[in-house]
Amino acid sequence: MDLKFTHGVMIIVFVSASMFSVSMANKDWSFGFNYTDWWSRFGNHPQNKTQQQPREILVGGSQHWHFGYNYTDWAIKNAPFYLNDTLVFKYDAPNATSFPHSVYMFKSYGSFLKCDIKKAKMLASPMQGGGEGFKFVLRKWQPHFFACGERNGFHCSNGTMNFAVMPMFHPFWKWP
Ligand SMILES: *[C@@H]1O[C@H](CO)[C@@H](O)[C@H](O)[C@H]1NC(C)=O
Ligand SMILES: *[C@@H]1O[C@H](CO)[C@@H](O)[C@H](O)[C@H]1NC(C)=O
Ligand SMILES: *[C@@H]1O[C@H](CO)[C@@H](O)[C@H](O)[C@H]1NC(C)=O
Ligand SMILES: *[C@@H]1O[C@H](CO)[C@@H](O)[C@H](O)[C@H]1NC(C)=O
Ligand SMILES: *[C@@H]1O[C@H](CO)[C@@H](O)[C@H](O)[C@H]1NC(C)=O
Ligand SMILES: *[C@@H]1O[C@H](CO)[C@@H](O)[C@H](O)[C@H]1NC(C)=O
Ligand SMILES: [Cu+2]
């Protein structure tokens, strides 16, 4: 129950943040995300208006994409994500001693909460996480719900291999 609530809060915060970030900055609604810190990256350097390029972000950092790591936590700590940022999922193909992983995307928040893999779309098979990894560009201004689809959704419903991302407009893309 707590976990599901957290997802909900995250999405609300990210949606709100992209529309009301200025007013959010003074309120204690940040749920651990330091808006002061975030704005200082731009605000303290009015002369520094070079457009930031979209980034490539390795999902899970050095942990890559595996069972047992808390990706909700990772997504909160690595927010905000911006439109056109690329998420990179790296995972090894399964072998005799390791389980497969994959990347699925849920169309709705409801199926994400239930980890209803049957209603999700496979983005990358267990074989596609090798080498440079599987890359997904955050092109749409909408919440994205990712999960591992393996073991009939267990890697998702176990509460670890799933996370939500709401890409934001970069301040300097909107107001150059
Ligand atoms: C947020 O970041 C600013 C600037 O780095 C810092 O001064 C402030 O203490 C931080 N606030 C919290 C709640 O961590
Ligand atoms: C501009 O931003 C870059 C990267 O964030 C930083 O390294 C540089 O010091 C900044 N320049 C000024 C003048 O603030
Ligand atoms: C993952 O992290 C989130 C946010 O820190 C936390 O609310 C949640 O309980 C954690 N989930 C698990 C399965 O540990
Ligand atoms: C993202 O990239 C596409 C294609 O390169 C471009 O048309 C679009 O304007 C970009 N969106 C933003 C918010 O920068
Ligand atoms: C199987 O894959 C795991 C995880 O990628 C790796 O650590 C291990 O060395 C591999 N084992 C064999 C026998 O290839
Ligand atoms: C996830 O699965 C692991 C290993 O089976 C177990 O130790 C852990 O308690 C499970 N966590 C949740 C939130 O179901
Ligand atoms: Cu998995």
PDB file of C-alpha atoms and ligand atoms in Angstrom:
ATOM      1  CA  MET A   1       0.000   0.000   0.000  1.00  0.00           C
ATOM      2  CA  ASP A   2       2.787   2.403   0.936  1.00  0.00           C
ATOM      3  CA  LEU A   3       4.621   1.696  -2.250  1.00  0.00           C
ATOM      4  CA  LYS A   4       1.557   2.345  -4.365  1.00  0.00           C
ATOM      5  CA  PHE A   5       0.944   5.588  -2.585  1.00  0.00           C
ATOM      6  CA  THR A   6       4.513   6.631  -3.215  1.00  0.00           C
ATOM      7  CA  HIS A   7       4.080   6.133  -6.944  1.00  0.00           C
ATOM      8  CA  GLY A   8       0.998   8.294  -6.875  1.00  0.00           C
ATOM      9  CA  VAL A   9       2.718  11.043  -4.983  1.00  0.00           C
ATOM     10  CA  MET A  10       5.683  10.947  -7.316  1.00  0.00           C
ATOM     11  CA  ILE A  11       3.578  11.459 -10.376  1.00  0.00           C
ATOM     12  CA  ILE A  12       1.569  14.242  -8.819  1.00  0.00           C
ATOM     13  CA  VAL A  13       4.743  15.951  -7.704  1.00  0.00           C
ATOM     14  CA  PHE A  14       6.370  15.657 -11.114  1.00  0.00           C
ATOM     15  CA  VAL A  15       3.310  16.831 -12.997  1.00  0.00           C
ATOM     16  CA  SER A  16       2.863  19.729 -10.621  1.00  0.00           C
ATOM     17  CA  ALA A  17       6.538  20.526 -10.667  1.00  0.00           C
ATOM     18  CA  SER A  18       6.586  21.002 -14.393  1.00  0.00           C
ATOM     19  CA  MET A  19       3.722  23.471 -14.219  1.00  0.00           C
ATOM     20  CA  PHE A  20       4.196  25.163 -10.887  1.00  0.00           C
ATOM     21  CA  SER A  21       7.845  24.787 -10.049  1.00  0.00           C
ATOM     22  CA  VAL A  22       8.244  28.412  -9.017  1.00  0.00           C
ATOM     23  CA  SER A  23       5.523  28.280  -6.404  1.00  0.00           C
ATOM     24  CA  MET A  24       6.590  24.794  -5.362  1.00  0.00           C
ATOM     25  CA  ALA A  25      10.019  26.127  -4.487  1.00  0.00           C
ATOM     26  CA  ASN A  26       8.798  27.804  -1.350  1.00  0.00           C
ATOM     27  CA  LYS A  27       6.518  25.048  -0.152  1.00  0.00           C
ATOM     28  CA  ASP A  28       7.379  21.997   1.848  1.00  0.00           C
ATOM     29  CA  TRP A  29       5.848  19.616  -0.700  1.00  0.00           C
ATOM     30  CA  SER A  30       9.081  18.486  -2.176  1.00  0.00           C
ATOM     31  CA  PHE A  31       9.159  14.925  -0.741  1.00  0.00           C
ATOM     32  CA  GLY A  32      12.910  14.971  -0.542  1.00  0.00           C
ATOM     33  CA  PHE A  33      13.529  16.736  -3.801  1.00  0.00           C
ATOM     34  CA  ASN A  34      15.512  19.929  -3.208  1.00  0.00           C
ATOM     35  CA  TYR A  35      14.004  22.584  -5.458  1.00  0.00           C
ATOM     36  CA  THR A  36      16.314  25.272  -4.087  1.00  0.00           C
ATOM     37  CA  ASP A  37      19.276  23.206  -5.096  1.00  0.00           C
ATOM     38  CA  TRP A  38      17.754  22.477  -8.493  1.00  0.00           C
ATOM     39  CA  TRP A  39      16.956  26.108  -9.300  1.00  0.00           C
ATOM     40  CA  SER A  40      20.369  27.268  -8.127  1.00  0.00           C
ATOM     41  CA  ARG A  41      21.846  25.349 -11.048  1.00  0.00           C
ATOM     42  CA  PHE A  42      20.291  27.958 -13.331  1.00  0.00           C
ATOM     43  CA  GLY A  43      19.190  30.842 -11.168  1.00  0.00           C
ATOM     44  CA  ASN A  44      22.579  31.801  -9.771  1.00  0.00           C
ATOM     45  CA  HIS A  45      24.070  32.082 -13.210  1.00  0.00           C
ATOM     46  CA  PRO A  46      21.867  34.359 -15.277  1.00  0.00           C
ATOM     47  CA  GLN A  47      24.762  34.837 -17.695  1.00  0.00           C
ATOM     48  CA  ASN A  48      25.018  31.072 -18.137  1.00  0.00           C
ATOM     49  CA  LYS A  49      22.187  30.547 -20.590  1.00  0.00           C
ATOM     50  CA  THR A  50      23.775  27.944 -22.801  1.00  0.00           C
ATOM     51  CA  GLN A  51      21.116  25.410 -23.645  1.00  0.00           C
ATOM     52  CA  GLN A  52      21.601  22.174 -21.779  1.00  0.00           C
ATOM     53  CA  GLN A  53      21.699  19.183 -24.049  1.00  0.00           C
ATOM     54  CA  PRO A  54      19.476  16.156 -23.398  1.00  0.00           C
ATOM     55  CA  ARG A  55      21.325  13.554 -21.354  1.00  0.00           C
ATOM     56  CA  GLU A  56      21.781   9.803 -21.494  1.00  0.00           C
ATOM     57  CA  ILE A  57      20.876   8.402 -18.100  1.00  0.00           C
ATOM     58  CA  LEU A  58      21.888   4.910 -17.079  1.00  0.00           C
ATOM     59  CA  VAL A  59      18.944   3.407 -15.220  1.00  0.00           C
ATOM     60  CA  GLY A  60      20.120   2.279 -11.802  1.00  0.00           C
ATOM     61  CA  GLY A  61      23.523   3.910 -12.322  1.00  0.00           C
ATOM     62  CA  SER A  62      26.311   1.401 -11.725  1.00  0.00           C
ATOM     63  CA  GLN A  63      23.682  -1.086 -10.510  1.00  0.00           C
ATOM     64  CA  HIS A  64      22.235  -1.351 -14.022  1.00  0.00           C
ATOM     65  CA  TRP A  65      18.842  -3.119 -14.347  1.00  0.00           C
ATOM     66  CA  HIS A  66      18.560  -6.079 -12.007  1.00  0.00           C
ATOM     67  CA  PHE A  67      16.264  -7.687  -9.490  1.00  0.00           C
ATOM     68  CA  GLY A  68      16.330  -6.402  -5.946  1.00  0.00           C
ATOM     69  CA  TYR A  69      17.409  -2.795  -6.534  1.00  0.00           C
ATOM     70  CA  ASN A  70      14.813  -0.148  -5.682  1.00  0.00           C
ATOM     71  CA  TYR A  71      14.215   1.770  -8.928  1.00  0.00           C
ATOM     72  CA  THR A  72      11.466   3.925  -7.450  1.00  0.00           C
ATOM     73  CA  ASP A  73      14.050   5.203  -5.031  1.00  0.00           C
ATOM     74  CA  TRP A  74      16.539   5.635  -7.867  1.00  0.00           C
ATOM     75  CA  ALA A  75      14.010   7.613  -9.936  1.00  0.00           C
ATOM     76  CA  ILE A  76      13.230   9.941  -7.026  1.00  0.00           C
ATOM     77  CA  LYS A  77      16.909  10.567  -6.349  1.00  0.00           C
ATOM     78  CA  ASN A  78      17.711  11.164 -10.011  1.00  0.00           C
ATOM     79  CA  ALA A  79      14.782  13.423 -10.805  1.00  0.00           C
ATOM     80  CA  PRO A  80      14.071  15.626 -12.598  1.00  0.00           C
ATOM     81  CA  PHE A  81      14.172  14.035 -16.013  1.00  0.00           C
ATOM     82  CA  TYR A  82      13.697  16.222 -19.087  1.00  0.00           C
ATOM     83  CA  LEU A  83      12.054  15.753 -22.424  1.00  0.00           C
ATOM     84  CA  ASN A  84      14.416  14.112 -24.897  1.00  0.00           C
ATOM     85  CA  ASP A  85      16.592  12.647 -22.166  1.00  0.00           C
ATOM     86  CA  THR A  86      17.452   9.031 -22.955  1.00  0.00           C
ATOM     87  CA  LEU A  87      17.067   6.235 -20.420  1.00  0.00           C
ATOM     88  CA  VAL A  88      19.564   3.410 -20.890  1.00  0.00           C
ATOM     89  CA  PHE A  89      18.673  -0.028 -19.545  1.00  0.00           C
ATOM     90  CA  LYS A  90      21.634  -2.385 -19.230  1.00  0.00           C
ATOM     91  CA  TYR A  91      21.192  -6.032 -18.315  1.00  0.00           C
ATOM     92  CA  ASP A  92      22.873  -9.241 -19.314  1.00  0.00           C
ATOM     93  CA  ALA A  93      21.187 -11.946 -21.344  1.00  0.00           C
ATOM     94  CA  PRO A  94      20.147 -14.829 -19.094  1.00  0.00           C
ATOM     95  CA  ASN A  95      22.452 -17.791 -18.585  1.00  0.00           C
ATOM     96  CA  ALA A  96      22.337 -21.020 -16.589  1.00  0.00           C
ATOM     97  CA  THR A  97      22.632 -19.199 -13.270  1.00  0.00           C
ATOM     98  CA  SER A  98      20.944 -15.839 -13.885  1.00  0.00           C
ATOM     99  CA  PHE A  99      17.333 -14.806 -14.503  1.00  0.00           C
ATOM    100  CA  PRO A 100      16.189 -12.854 -17.530  1.00  0.00           C
ATOM    101  CA  HIS A 101      15.117  -9.220 -17.386  1.00  0.00           C
ATOM    102  CA  SER A 102      13.291  -7.068 -19.875  1.00  0.00           C
ATOM    103  CA  VAL A 103      11.727  -3.625 -20.247  1.00  0.00           C
ATOM    104  CA  TYR A 104       7.965  -3.133 -20.424  1.00  0.00           C
ATOM    105  CA  MET A 105       5.884   0.010 -20.447  1.00  0.00           C
ATOM    106  CA  PHE A 106       2.410   0.287 -18.947  1.00  0.00           C
ATOM    107  CA  LYS A 107      -0.192   2.379 -20.728  1.00  0.00           C
ATOM    108  CA  SER A 108      -2.062   3.256 -17.560  1.00  0.00           C
ATOM    109  CA  TYR A 109      -1.236   4.092 -13.989  1.00  0.00           C
ATOM    110  CA  GLY A 110      -3.720   1.438 -12.864  1.00  0.00           C
ATOM    111  CA  SER A 111      -1.984  -1.439 -14.625  1.00  0.00           C
ATOM    112  CA  PHE A 112       1.356  -0.090 -13.372  1.00  0.00           C
ATOM    113  CA  LEU A 113       0.125  -0.259  -9.773  1.00  0.00           C
ATOM    114  CA  LYS A 114      -1.087  -3.806 -10.285  1.00  0.00           C
ATOM    115  CA  CYS A 115       1.988  -4.795 -12.296  1.00  0.00           C
ATOM    116  CA  ASP A 116      -0.451  -6.158 -14.860  1.00  0.00           C
ATOM    117  CA  ILE A 117       2.146  -7.203 -17.420  1.00  0.00           C
ATOM    118  CA  LYS A 118      -0.526  -8.514 -19.810  1.00  0.00           C
ATOM    119  CA  LYS A 119      -1.641  -4.903 -20.308  1.00  0.00           C
ATOM    120  CA  ALA A 120       1.907  -3.661 -20.818  1.00  0.00           C
ATOM    121  CA  LYS A 121       3.883  -3.336 -24.016  1.00  0.00           C
ATOM    122  CA  MET A 122       7.283  -4.958 -24.310  1.00  0.00           C
ATOM    123  CA  LEU A 123       9.906  -2.388 -25.265  1.00  0.00           C
ATOM    124  CA  ALA A 124      12.945  -4.636 -24.999  1.00  0.00           C
ATOM    125  CA  SER A 125      13.331  -8.409 -24.805  1.00  0.00           C
ATOM    126  CA  PRO A 126      15.676 -10.206 -22.382  1.00  0.00           C
ATOM    127  CA  MET A 127      18.304 -10.198 -25.135  1.00  0.00           C
ATOM    128  CA  GLN A 128      18.264  -6.449 -25.795  1.00  0.00           C
ATOM    129  CA  GLY A 129      19.973  -5.158 -22.651  1.00  0.00           C
ATOM    130  CA  GLY A 130      23.500  -6.200 -23.602  1.00  0.00           C
ATOM    131  CA  GLY A 131      26.302  -4.108 -25.014  1.00  0.00           C
ATOM    132  CA  GLU A 132      25.360  -0.446 -25.081  1.00  0.00           C
ATOM    133  CA  GLY A 133      22.036  -1.350 -23.472  1.00  0.00           C
ATOM    134  CA  PHE A 134      18.484  -0.626 -24.556  1.00  0.00           C
ATOM    135  CA  LYS A 135      17.803   3.074 -25.089  1.00  0.00           C
ATOM    136  CA  PHE A 136      14.469   4.792 -24.639  1.00  0.00           C
ATOM    137  CA  VAL A 137      14.025   8.493 -25.415  1.00  0.00           C
ATOM    138  CA  LEU A 138      11.543  10.401 -23.252  1.00  0.00           C
ATOM    139  CA  ARG A 139       9.826  12.174 -26.123  1.00  0.00           C
ATOM    140  CA  LYS A 140       6.336  12.614 -24.732  1.00  0.00           C
ATOM    141  CA  TRP A 141       5.217  14.994 -22.036  1.00  0.00           C
ATOM    142  CA  GLN A 142       3.352  12.361 -20.052  1.00  0.00           C
ATOM    143  CA  PRO A 143       4.104   9.970 -17.212  1.00  0.00           C
ATOM    144  CA  HIS A 144       6.074   6.902 -18.297  1.00  0.00           C
ATOM    145  CA  PHE A 145       5.645   3.669 -16.337  1.00  0.00           C
ATOM    146  CA  PHE A 146       8.485   1.186 -16.708  1.00  0.00           C
ATOM    147  CA  ALA A 147       8.904  -2.312 -15.346  1.00  0.00           C
ATOM    148  CA  CYS A 148      10.649  -5.612 -15.864  1.00  0.00           C
ATOM    149  CA  GLY A 149       8.125  -8.050 -17.318  1.00  0.00           C
ATOM    150  CA  GLU A 150       9.860 -11.281 -16.359  1.00  0.00           C
ATOM    151  CA  ARG A 151       8.561 -14.054 -14.107  1.00  0.00           C
ATOM    152  CA  ASN A 152       5.009 -13.092 -15.019  1.00  0.00           C
ATOM    153  CA  GLY A 153       5.399  -9.693 -13.413  1.00  0.00           C
ATOM    154  CA  PHE A 154       7.061 -10.814 -10.201  1.00  0.00           C
ATOM    155  CA  HIS A 155      10.090  -8.589 -10.701  1.00  0.00           C
ATOM    156  CA  CYS A 156       7.607  -5.716 -10.856  1.00  0.00           C
ATOM    157  CA  SER A 157       5.150  -6.758  -8.160  1.00  0.00           C
ATOM    158  CA  ASN A 158       7.989  -7.542  -5.781  1.00  0.00           C
ATOM    159  CA  GLY A 159       8.290  -3.774  -5.620  1.00  0.00           C
ATOM    160  CA  THR A 160      11.724  -3.296  -7.056  1.00  0.00           C
ATOM    161  CA  MET A 161      11.971  -3.405 -10.874  1.00  0.00           C
ATOM    162  CA  ASN A 162       9.460  -0.674 -11.653  1.00  0.00           C
ATOM    163  CA  PHE A 163       9.434   3.096 -11.660  1.00  0.00           C
ATOM    164  CA  ALA A 164       7.628   6.106 -13.054  1.00  0.00           C
ATOM    165  CA  VAL A 165       9.115   9.119 -14.790  1.00  0.00           C
ATOM    166  CA  MET A 166       7.432  12.388 -15.727  1.00  0.00           C
ATOM    167  CA  PRO A 167       9.740  14.257 -18.093  1.00  0.00           C
ATOM    168  CA  MET A 168       9.711  18.018 -17.667  1.00  0.00           C
ATOM    169  CA  PHE A 169      10.324  20.881 -20.022  1.00  0.00           C
ATOM    170  CA  HIS A 170      13.744  22.283 -19.431  1.00  0.00           C
ATOM    171  CA  PRO A 171      13.467  25.868 -18.124  1.00  0.00           C
ATOM    172  CA  PHE A 172      15.755  27.209 -20.868  1.00  0.00           C
ATOM    173  CA  TRP A 173      13.988  25.324 -23.601  1.00  0.00           C
ATOM    174  CA  LYS A 174      10.805  27.098 -22.676  1.00  0.00           C
ATOM    175  CA  TRP A 175      12.234  30.536 -21.907  1.00  0.00           C
ATOM    176  CA  PRO A 176      15.529  30.941 -23.750  1.00  0.00           C
TER     177      PRO A 176
HETATM  178  C1  LIG B   1      18.805  22.503  -0.635  1.00  0.00           C
HETATM  179  O1  LIG B   1      19.937  22.960  -1.353  1.00  0.00           O
HETATM  180  C2  LIG B   1      20.436  24.228  -0.886  1.00  0.00           C
HETATM  181  C3  LIG B   1      21.529  24.688  -1.832  1.00  0.00           C
HETATM  182  O2  LIG B   1      22.456  23.659  -2.113  1.00  0.00           O
HETATM  183  C4  LIG B   1      20.911  24.065   0.558  1.00  0.00           C
HETATM  184  O3  LIG B   1      21.406  25.302   1.045  1.00  0.00           O
HETATM  185  C5  LIG B   1      19.749  23.606   1.418  1.00  0.00           C
HETATM  186  O4  LIG B   1      20.190  23.363   2.736  1.00  0.00           O
HETATM  187  C6  LIG B   1      19.110  22.334   0.839  1.00  0.00           C
HETATM  188  N1  LIG B   1      17.897  22.055   1.574  1.00  0.00           N
HETATM  189  C7  LIG B   1      17.620  20.852   2.066  1.00  0.00           C
HETATM  190  C8  LIG B   1      16.311  20.705   2.758  1.00  0.00           C
HETATM  191  O5  LIG B   1      18.391  19.909   1.930  1.00  0.00           O
HETATM  192  C1  LIG B   2      27.977  27.473 -16.670  1.00  0.00           C
HETATM  193  O1  LIG B   2      27.540  26.134 -16.462  1.00  0.00           O
HETATM  194  C2  LIG B   2      28.603  25.198 -16.522  1.00  0.00           C
HETATM  195  C3  LIG B   2      27.993  23.797 -16.431  1.00  0.00           C
HETATM  196  O2  LIG B   2      26.952  23.732 -15.503  1.00  0.00           O
HETATM  197  C4  LIG B   2      29.589  25.488 -15.399  1.00  0.00           C
HETATM  198  O3  LIG B   2      30.643  24.556 -15.417  1.00  0.00           O
HETATM  199  C5  LIG B   2      30.133  26.886 -15.573  1.00  0.00           C
HETATM  200  O4  LIG B   2      30.988  27.198 -14.496  1.00  0.00           O
HETATM  201  C6  LIG B   2      28.994  27.899 -15.641  1.00  0.00           C
HETATM  202  N1  LIG B   2      29.537  29.223 -15.956  1.00  0.00           N
HETATM  203  C7  LIG B   2      29.201  30.304 -15.292  1.00  0.00           C
HETATM  204  C8  LIG B   2      29.800  31.582 -15.773  1.00  0.00           C
HETATM  205  O5  LIG B   2      28.426  30.280 -14.342  1.00  0.00           O
HETATM  206  C1  LIG B   3      11.627   1.793  -2.548  1.00  0.00           C
HETATM  207  O1  LIG B   3      11.917   3.145  -2.259  1.00  0.00           O
HETATM  208  C2  LIG B   3      10.768   3.919  -2.031  1.00  0.00           C
HETATM  209  C3  LIG B   3      11.185   5.380  -1.932  1.00  0.00           C
HETATM  210  O2  LIG B   3      12.362   5.542  -1.207  1.00  0.00           O
HETATM  211  C4  LIG B   3      10.091   3.403  -0.772  1.00  0.00           C
HETATM  212  O3  LIG B   3       8.938   4.186  -0.478  1.00  0.00           O
HETATM  213  C5  LIG B   3       9.669   1.959  -1.026  1.00  0.00           C
HETATM  214  O4  LIG B   3       9.093   1.414   0.153  1.00  0.00           O
HETATM  215  C6  LIG B   3      10.859   1.125  -1.427  1.00  0.00           C
HETATM  216  N1  LIG B   3      10.374  -0.189  -1.874  1.00  0.00           N
HETATM  217  C7  LIG B   3      10.889  -1.333  -1.467  1.00  0.00           C
HETATM  218  C8  LIG B   3      10.296  -2.573  -2.027  1.00  0.00           C
HETATM  219  O5  LIG B   3      11.827  -1.365  -0.672  1.00  0.00           O
HETATM  220  C1  LIG B   4      12.968  16.686 -28.757  1.00  0.00           C
HETATM  221  O1  LIG B   4      13.601  16.263 -29.950  1.00  0.00           O
HETATM  222  C2  LIG B   4      12.767  16.387 -31.096  1.00  0.00           C
HETATM  223  C3  LIG B   4      13.477  15.732 -32.282  1.00  0.00           C
HETATM  224  O2  LIG B   4      14.853  15.990 -32.238  1.00  0.00           O
HETATM  225  C4  LIG B   4      12.455  17.865 -31.323  1.00  0.00           C
HETATM  226  O3  LIG B   4      11.614  18.016 -32.450  1.00  0.00           O
HETATM  227  C5  LIG B   4      11.744  18.406 -30.106  1.00  0.00           C
HETATM  228  O4  LIG B   4      11.517  19.787 -30.230  1.00  0.00           O
HETATM  229  C6  LIG B   4      12.563  18.151 -28.848  1.00  0.00           C
HETATM  230  N1  LIG B   4      11.768  18.522 -27.689  1.00  0.00           N
HETATM  231  C7  LIG B   4      12.221  19.349 -26.760  1.00  0.00           C
HETATM  232  C8  LIG B   4      11.296  19.674 -25.643  1.00  0.00           C
HETATM  233  O5  LIG B   4      13.353  19.804 -26.795  1.00  0.00           O
HETATM  234  C1  LIG B   5      25.683 -15.470 -15.722  1.00  0.00           C
HETATM  235  O1  LIG B   5      25.294 -14.119 -15.686  1.00  0.00           O
HETATM  236  C2  LIG B   5      25.660 -13.478 -14.472  1.00  0.00           C
HETATM  237  C3  LIG B   5      25.022 -12.104 -14.470  1.00  0.00           C
HETATM  238  O2  LIG B   5      25.220 -11.447 -15.668  1.00  0.00           O
HETATM  239  C4  LIG B   5      27.188 -13.427 -14.394  1.00  0.00           C
HETATM  240  O3  LIG B   5      27.575 -12.751 -13.210  1.00  0.00           O
HETATM  241  C5  LIG B   5      27.716 -14.830 -14.396  1.00  0.00           C
HETATM  242  O4  LIG B   5      29.123 -14.807 -14.434  1.00  0.00           O
HETATM  243  C6  LIG B   5      27.200 -15.614 -15.615  1.00  0.00           C
HETATM  244  N1  LIG B   5      27.540 -17.021 -15.454  1.00  0.00           N
HETATM  245  C7  LIG B   5      27.980 -17.765 -16.452  1.00  0.00           C
HETATM  246  C8  LIG B   5      28.197 -19.197 -16.151  1.00  0.00           C
HETATM  247  O5  LIG B   5      28.180 -17.290 -17.570  1.00  0.00           O
HETATM  248  C1  LIG B   6      11.108  -9.421  -2.982  1.00  0.00           C
HETATM  249  O1  LIG B   6      11.703 -10.699  -3.162  1.00  0.00           O
HETATM  250  C2  LIG B   6      12.808 -10.937  -2.312  1.00  0.00           C
HETATM  251  C3  LIG B   6      13.451 -12.258  -2.730  1.00  0.00           C
HETATM  252  O2  LIG B   6      12.482 -13.224  -3.040  1.00  0.00           O
HETATM  253  C4  LIG B   6      12.318 -10.936  -0.873  1.00  0.00           C
HETATM  254  O3  LIG B   6      13.415 -11.140   0.001  1.00  0.00           O
HETATM  255  C5  LIG B   6      11.674  -9.582  -0.569  1.00  0.00           C
HETATM  256  O4  LIG B   6      11.135  -9.584   0.731  1.00  0.00           O
HETATM  257  C6  LIG B   6      10.580  -9.277  -1.573  1.00  0.00           C
HETATM  258  N1  LIG B   6      10.102  -7.904  -1.309  1.00  0.00           N
HETATM  259  C7  LIG B   6       8.816  -7.552  -1.480  1.00  0.00           C
HETATM  260  C8  LIG B   6       8.489  -6.134  -1.191  1.00  0.00           C
HETATM  261  O5  LIG B   6       7.961  -8.331  -1.875  1.00  0.00           O
HETATM  262 CU    CU B   7      13.742  -8.541 -13.985  1.00  0.00          CU
END
